Coordinates of C-alpha atoms in Angstrom, one line a residue:
X78 CA -20.2 41.3 -13.6
X79 CA -17.1 39.4 -12.3
X80 CA -19.5 36.9 -10.5
X81 CA -20.9 35.8 -14.0
X82 CA -17.3 35.6 -15.4
X83 CA -16.3 33.4 -12.5
X84 CA -19.2 31.1 -13.0
X85 CA -18.5 30.8 -16.8
X86 CA -14.8 30.2 -16.2
X87 CA -15.5 27.7 -13.5
X88 CA -17.9 25.8 -15.8
X89 CA -15.3 25.7 -18.6
X90 CA -12.6 24.6 -16.3
X91 CA -14.7 21.6 -15.1
X92 CA -15.4 20.7 -18.7
X93 CA -11.6 21.2 -19.5
X94 CA -12.5 23.8 -22.2
X95 CA -10.0 26.6 -22.7
X96 CA -11.9 30.0 -22.5
X97 CA -10.1 31.4 -25.6
X98 CA -11.1 28.4 -27.7
X99 CA -14.6 28.7 -26.4
X100 CA -14.7 32.4 -27.3
X101 CA -13.2 31.7 -30.8
X102 CA -15.4 28.7 -31.6
X103 CA -18.6 30.3 -30.6
X104 CA -17.5 33.6 -32.1
X105 CA -18.5 35.0 -28.8
X106 CA -17.4 38.5 -28.6
X107 CA -18.8 39.0 -25.1
X108 CA -16.6 36.3 -23.8
X109 CA -13.6 37.7 -25.7
X110 CA -14.3 41.1 -24.3
X111 CA -14.6 39.7 -20.8
X112 CA -11.2 38.0 -21.1
X113 CA -9.6 41.2 -22.4
X114 CA -11.2 43.1 -19.5
X115 CA -9.6 40.6 -17.0
X116 CA -6.2 41.0 -18.4
X117 CA -6.3 44.7 -18.5
X118 CA -7.4 44.9 -14.9
X119 CA -5.0 42.2 -13.7
X120 CA -1.9 42.9 -15.7
X121 CA -1.8 46.6 -16.5
X122 CA -0.6 48.5 -13.6
X123 CA -2.2 52.1 -13.5
X124 CA -2.8 54.6 -10.9
X125 CA -6.5 54.3 -11.4
X126 CA -6.7 50.6 -11.2
X127 CA -8.7 49.8 -8.1
X128 CA -6.8 47.1 -6.0
X129 CA -9.9 45.1 -5.1
X130 CA -10.8 45.0 -8.9
X131 CA -7.3 44.0 -9.8
X132 CA -7.1 41.3 -7.1
X133 CA -10.4 39.8 -8.2
X134 CA -9.2 39.8 -11.8
X135 CA -6.0 38.1 -10.9
X136 CA -8.0 35.4 -9.0
X137 CA -10.2 34.8 -12.0
X138 CA -7.1 34.6 -14.3
X139 CA -6.0 31.6 -12.2
X140 CA -9.0 29.8 -13.7
X141 CA -7.6 30.3 -17.2
X142 CA -5.0 27.8 -18.1
X143 CA -3.8 30.1 -21.0
X144 CA -3.1 33.0 -18.6
X145 CA 0.1 31.7 -17.0
X146 CA 2.2 34.1 -18.7
X147 CA 0.1 37.1 -17.7
X148 CA 0.2 35.9 -14.0
X149 CA 3.9 35.4 -14.1
X150 CA 4.3 39.0 -15.5
X151 CA 2.3 40.4 -12.5
X152 CA 4.3 38.2 -10.0
X153 CA 7.6 39.3 -11.4
X154 CA 6.6 43.0 -12.0
X155 CA 6.4 46.1 -9.9
X156 CA 3.2 45.5 -8.2
X157 CA 2.9 45.6 -4.3
X158 CA 3.8 42.5 -2.4
X159 CA 0.1 41.4 -1.8
X160 CA -0.7 41.6 -5.5
X161 CA 2.3 39.6 -6.5
X162 CA 1.7 36.9 -3.9
X163 CA -1.8 36.6 -5.1
X164 CA -0.6 36.2 -8.7
X165 CA 1.7 33.4 -7.6
X166 CA -1.0 31.6 -5.7
X167 CA -3.4 32.1 -8.8
X168 CA -0.7 30.6 -11.0
X169 CA -0.1 27.8 -8.7
X170 CA -3.5 26.3 -9.1
X171 CA -2.8 25.8 -12.9
X172 CA -1.2 22.7 -14.2
X173 CA 2.3 22.2 -15.2
X174 CA 5.5 24.1 -14.8
X175 CA 5.2 26.8 -17.4
X176 CA 6.7 30.1 -16.2
X177 CA 7.8 28.5 -12.9
X178 CA 11.4 29.1 -13.7
X179 CA 10.7 32.8 -13.6
X180 CA 8.9 32.4 -10.3
X181 CA 11.6 30.3 -8.6
X182 CA 14.2 32.8 -9.8
X183 CA 12.4 35.3 -7.7
X184 CA 12.8 33.3 -4.5
X185 CA 16.2 34.8 -3.3
X186 CA 15.1 38.3 -3.5
X187 CA 11.5 37.7 -2.0
X188 CA 10.4 38.2 1.6
X189 CA 8.5 35.7 3.8
X190 CA 5.0 35.6 2.4
X191 CA 6.2 35.6 -1.2
X192 CA 8.7 32.9 -0.4
X193 CA 5.9 30.9 1.2
X194 CA 3.7 31.3 -1.9
X195 CA 6.6 30.3 -4.2
X196 CA 7.4 27.2 -2.0
X197 CA 3.8 26.1 -1.7
X198 CA 3.2 26.3 -5.5
X199 CA 6.5 24.7 -6.3
X200 CA 5.9 21.7 -4.1
X201 CA 2.5 21.0 -5.6
X202 CA 3.9 19.4 -8.8
X203 CA 7.0 17.2 -9.4
X204 CA 7.9 19.2 -12.6
X205 CA 8.2 22.3 -10.6
X206 CA 10.0 20.6 -7.8
X207 CA 12.6 19.5 -10.4
X208 CA 13.2 23.1 -11.2
X209 CA 13.5 24.0 -7.6
X210 CA 16.1 21.3 -7.0
X211 CA 18.1 22.6 -10.0
X212 CA 18.3 25.9 -8.1
X213 CA 19.3 24.2 -4.8
X214 CA 22.0 22.1 -6.7
X215 CA 23.5 25.2 -8.3
X216 CA 23.4 26.9 -4.9
X217 CA 21.4 29.9 -6.2
X218 CA 19.0 28.9 -3.4
X219 CA 20.5 27.6 -0.1
X220 CA 19.1 24.5 1.4
X221 CA 18.9 26.2 4.8
X222 CA 16.3 28.5 3.3
X223 CA 13.7 25.7 3.7
X224 CA 12.1 24.9 7.0
X225 CA 12.1 21.4 8.4
X226 CA 8.5 20.6 7.2
X227 CA 9.4 21.7 3.6
X228 CA 12.6 19.7 3.6
X229 CA 10.8 16.7 4.9
X230 CA 8.2 16.9 2.0
X231 CA 11.1 16.6 -0.4
X232 CA 12.9 13.9 1.5
X233 CA 9.7 11.8 1.7
X234 CA 8.4 12.5 -1.8
X235 CA 6.5 9.7 -3.6
X236 CA 8.9 10.2 -6.6
X237 CA 12.0 8.3 -6.1
X238 CA 14.1 10.6 -8.3
X239 CA 13.0 13.7 -6.2
X240 CA 13.8 11.8 -3.0
X241 CA 17.3 10.8 -4.1
X242 CA 18.1 14.4 -5.3
X243 CA 16.8 15.8 -2.0
X244 CA 18.9 13.4 0.0
X245 CA 22.1 14.4 -1.7
X246 CA 21.2 18.1 -1.3
X247 CA 20.1 18.2 2.3
X248 CA 22.6 15.5 3.5
X249 CA 25.4 18.0 2.8
X250 CA 23.5 21.1 4.1
X251 CA 25.6 21.4 7.3
X252 CA 29.2 22.1 6.4
X253 CA 31.7 19.7 7.9
X254 CA 33.5 22.5 9.8
X255 CA 30.2 23.3 11.6
X256 CA 29.8 19.7 12.6
X257 CA 33.4 19.5 13.9
X258 CA 33.0 22.8 15.8
X259 CA 29.9 21.6 17.5
X260 CA 31.5 18.3 18.4
X261 CA 34.6 20.1 19.7
X262 CA 32.4 22.3 22.0
X263 CA 30.3 19.5 23.6
X264 CA 32.6 19.9 26.6
X265 CA 30.9 23.2 27.2
X266 CA 27.7 21.3 28.3
X267 CA 29.8 19.7 31.3
X268 CA 31.0 23.2 32.5
X269 CA 29.1 25.3 35.1
X270 CA 28.2 28.6 33.6
X271 CA 28.0 31.9 35.4
X272 CA 25.1 34.0 34.2
X273 CA 26.4 37.3 35.5
X274 CA 29.8 36.8 33.8
X275 CA 27.8 35.8 30.7
X276 CA 26.1 39.1 30.7
X277 CA 29.4 40.8 29.7
X278 CA 30.0 38.3 26.9
X279 CA 26.4 38.5 25.6
X280 CA 26.8 42.4 25.5
X281 CA 30.0 42.1 23.5
X282 CA 29.1 39.2 21.1
X283 CA 25.3 39.0 20.8
X284 CA 23.6 42.3 21.7
X285 CA 23.8 43.9 18.3
X286 CA 21.1 41.5 17.0
X287 CA 19.6 39.8 20.1
X288 CA 17.9 41.1 23.3
X289 CA 17.5 39.7 26.7
X290 CA 16.1 41.9 29.6
X291 CA 17.3 45.5 29.0
X292 CA 20.5 44.3 27.0
X293 CA 20.7 44.4 23.2
X294 CA 18.1 44.9 20.4
X295 CA 15.8 42.5 18.6
X296 CA 16.9 42.2 14.9
X297 CA 17.3 38.5 14.7
X298 CA 14.8 35.9 16.2
X299 CA 13.7 36.6 19.9
X300 CA 15.7 34.4 22.2
X301 CA 14.6 36.1 25.5
X302 CA 12.4 33.1 26.4
X303 CA 14.6 30.1 26.2
X304 CA 13.1 28.3 29.2
X305 CA 12.0 25.4 27.0
X306 CA 15.4 25.0 25.2
X307 CA 18.1 22.9 26.6
X308 CA 21.6 24.1 26.8
X309 CA 22.5 21.6 24.1
X310 CA 20.0 23.2 21.7
X311 CA 21.3 26.7 22.5
X312 CA 24.9 25.7 21.8
X313 CA 23.9 24.1 18.5
X314 CA 22.0 27.3 17.6
X315 CA 25.1 29.4 18.3
X316 CA 27.6 27.2 16.6
X317 CA 25.4 26.1 13.6
X318 CA 23.2 29.3 13.1
X319 CA 22.2 28.1 9.6
X320 CA 20.8 24.7 10.3
X321 CA 17.3 26.0 9.9
X322 CA 16.6 29.7 9.4
X323 CA 13.1 31.3 10.1
X324 CA 12.0 32.8 6.7
X325 CA 11.5 36.2 8.5
X326 CA 15.1 36.4 9.4
X327 CA 17.0 35.5 6.3
X328 CA 19.8 38.0 5.6
X329 CA 19.7 40.0 2.3
X330 CA 22.5 41.9 0.5
X331 CA 21.5 45.1 -1.1
X332 CA 23.5 46.9 -3.8
X333 CA 22.4 50.4 -4.8
X334 CA 22.7 52.1 -8.1
X335 CA 25.5 54.5 -6.8
X336 CA 27.6 51.4 -5.8
X337 CA 27.0 51.5 -2.1
X338 CA 26.0 48.3 -0.3
X339 CA 23.9 47.3 2.8
X340 CA 22.8 44.1 4.5
X341 CA 20.0 43.2 6.8
X342 CA 16.7 41.5 7.5
X343 CA 14.1 42.5 4.9
X344 CA 11.1 43.7 7.0
X345 CA 8.7 45.1 4.5
X346 CA 8.4 45.7 0.8
X347 CA 6.0 47.9 -1.3
X348 CA 5.8 48.8 -5.0
X349 CA 8.0 51.9 -4.3
X350 CA 10.4 51.0 -1.5
X351 CA 12.0 48.2 0.7
X352 CA 12.9 48.3 4.3
X353 CA 15.9 46.5 5.8
X354 CA 16.7 46.2 9.6
X355 CA 20.5 45.9 10.1
X356 CA 22.5 44.9 13.3
X357 CA 22.0 47.5 16.0
X358 CA 18.5 47.8 14.9
X359 CA 19.4 50.3 12.2
X360 CA 16.5 50.8 9.7
X361 CA 17.3 51.3 6.1
X362 CA 14.5 52.4 3.7
X363 CA 15.4 52.5 0.0
X364 CA 13.4 53.6 -2.9
X365 CA 13.0 50.9 -5.6
X366 CA 14.5 53.1 -8.2
X367 CA 17.8 53.2 -6.3
X368 CA 18.1 49.4 -6.1
X369 CA 20.6 47.7 -8.4
X370 CA 20.2 44.3 -6.8
X371 CA 18.5 42.8 -3.8
X372 CA 19.3 39.1 -3.1
X373 CA 19.0 36.8 -0.2
X374 CA 22.3 35.4 1.1
X375 CA 20.5 32.2 2.1
X376 CA 22.1 32.3 5.6
X377 CA 21.4 34.0 8.9
X378 CA 22.7 37.4 9.9
X379 CA 24.4 35.5 12.7
X380 CA 27.9 34.6 11.4
X381 CA 29.5 31.1 11.6
X382 CA 32.5 30.9 13.8
X383 CA 31.5 32.7 16.9
X384 CA 33.1 29.9 18.9
X385 CA 36.6 31.3 17.7
X386 CA 36.0 34.4 19.8
X387 CA 34.1 32.7 22.7
X388 CA 36.2 30.1 24.6
X389 CA 34.4 27.1 26.1
X390 CA 34.0 28.6 29.7
X391 CA 32.8 31.9 28.3
X392 CA 30.4 29.9 26.0
X393 CA 29.0 28.2 29.1
X394 CA 28.5 31.6 30.7
X395 CA 26.6 32.9 27.6
X396 CA 24.3 29.9 27.6
X397 CA 23.7 30.4 31.4
X398 CA 22.6 34.0 30.9
X399 CA 20.4 33.1 27.9
X400 CA 18.7 30.5 30.0
X401 CA 18.6 32.4 33.3
X402 CA 18.7 36.2 32.7
X403 CA 15.3 36.6 34.3
X404 CA 16.5 34.9 37.5
X405 CA 19.5 37.0 38.3
X406 CA 17.7 38.8 41.1
X407 CA 17.8 35.7 43.1
X408 CA 14.8 33.7 42.1
X409 CA 15.3 29.9 41.3
X410 CA 17.3 29.4 38.1
X411 CA 16.4 26.9 35.3
X412 CA 19.1 24.2 34.7

């Protein structure tokens, strides 16, 4: 039974004995057969493979140091997202960075749960972090794709070399033009915004991805309840949309085999298809066989440079409606 396999593997792990060596040294055909069974059930994707059996086998492979290549194969293969995520987490408990180049390369085309598993596994060991920093430095992964907590772990890492590399990477994460644009628009915060005028500008500039009240659609993060955000925070979110991106709202570019392209938020993924939500709440479902390339842009769907089409007074009006849309019926507004 798998329970007995788990007990054996756990015991061998504690004694730092490789299961393959144990099987060979003891001429133990039973153990060898068990290991073969694990790999067949974990790695070989067949229509008859029970998902619960496969997942249990993957978890057990995590106890086998010599199984990293098998787990990486599952993680980068055509399995469903849950199975691939489990393979990454099982691989993460093993030592070293073997096969993590493959895993990290999956990050730009992965959705939130997979991304979280990759990052958690990567941040466990300095040698994996080094590989991840390589990807950040080459811009194959954008610094903005990490949340503040993950960024902080790198900036405060015990390894001085990791800290130094992280400081260089994240110190330049916000482009100079975005810093200047935000500085130039600080005058907006001294203006009195008109929420009713702001409704018109919101409908024109924001409603294809955001919703407040009955206006717009929710494609990007929900901004309808901004009562705890200050006008300064809202202004920064508008002018610097890529400072920190929720992993669920990273934009993806899709290239199909027939040459057509699409872009949007990756909302779901199965072994047979992926689903994108594009501006205007358009839903795009694509079979995996039609996909030539799927890759994260590393940035938000919300474009840089909105201030170029929204002058300061109009920006103040937009901020006013985001803050106070629910109070336009005459109730007390929030300042």
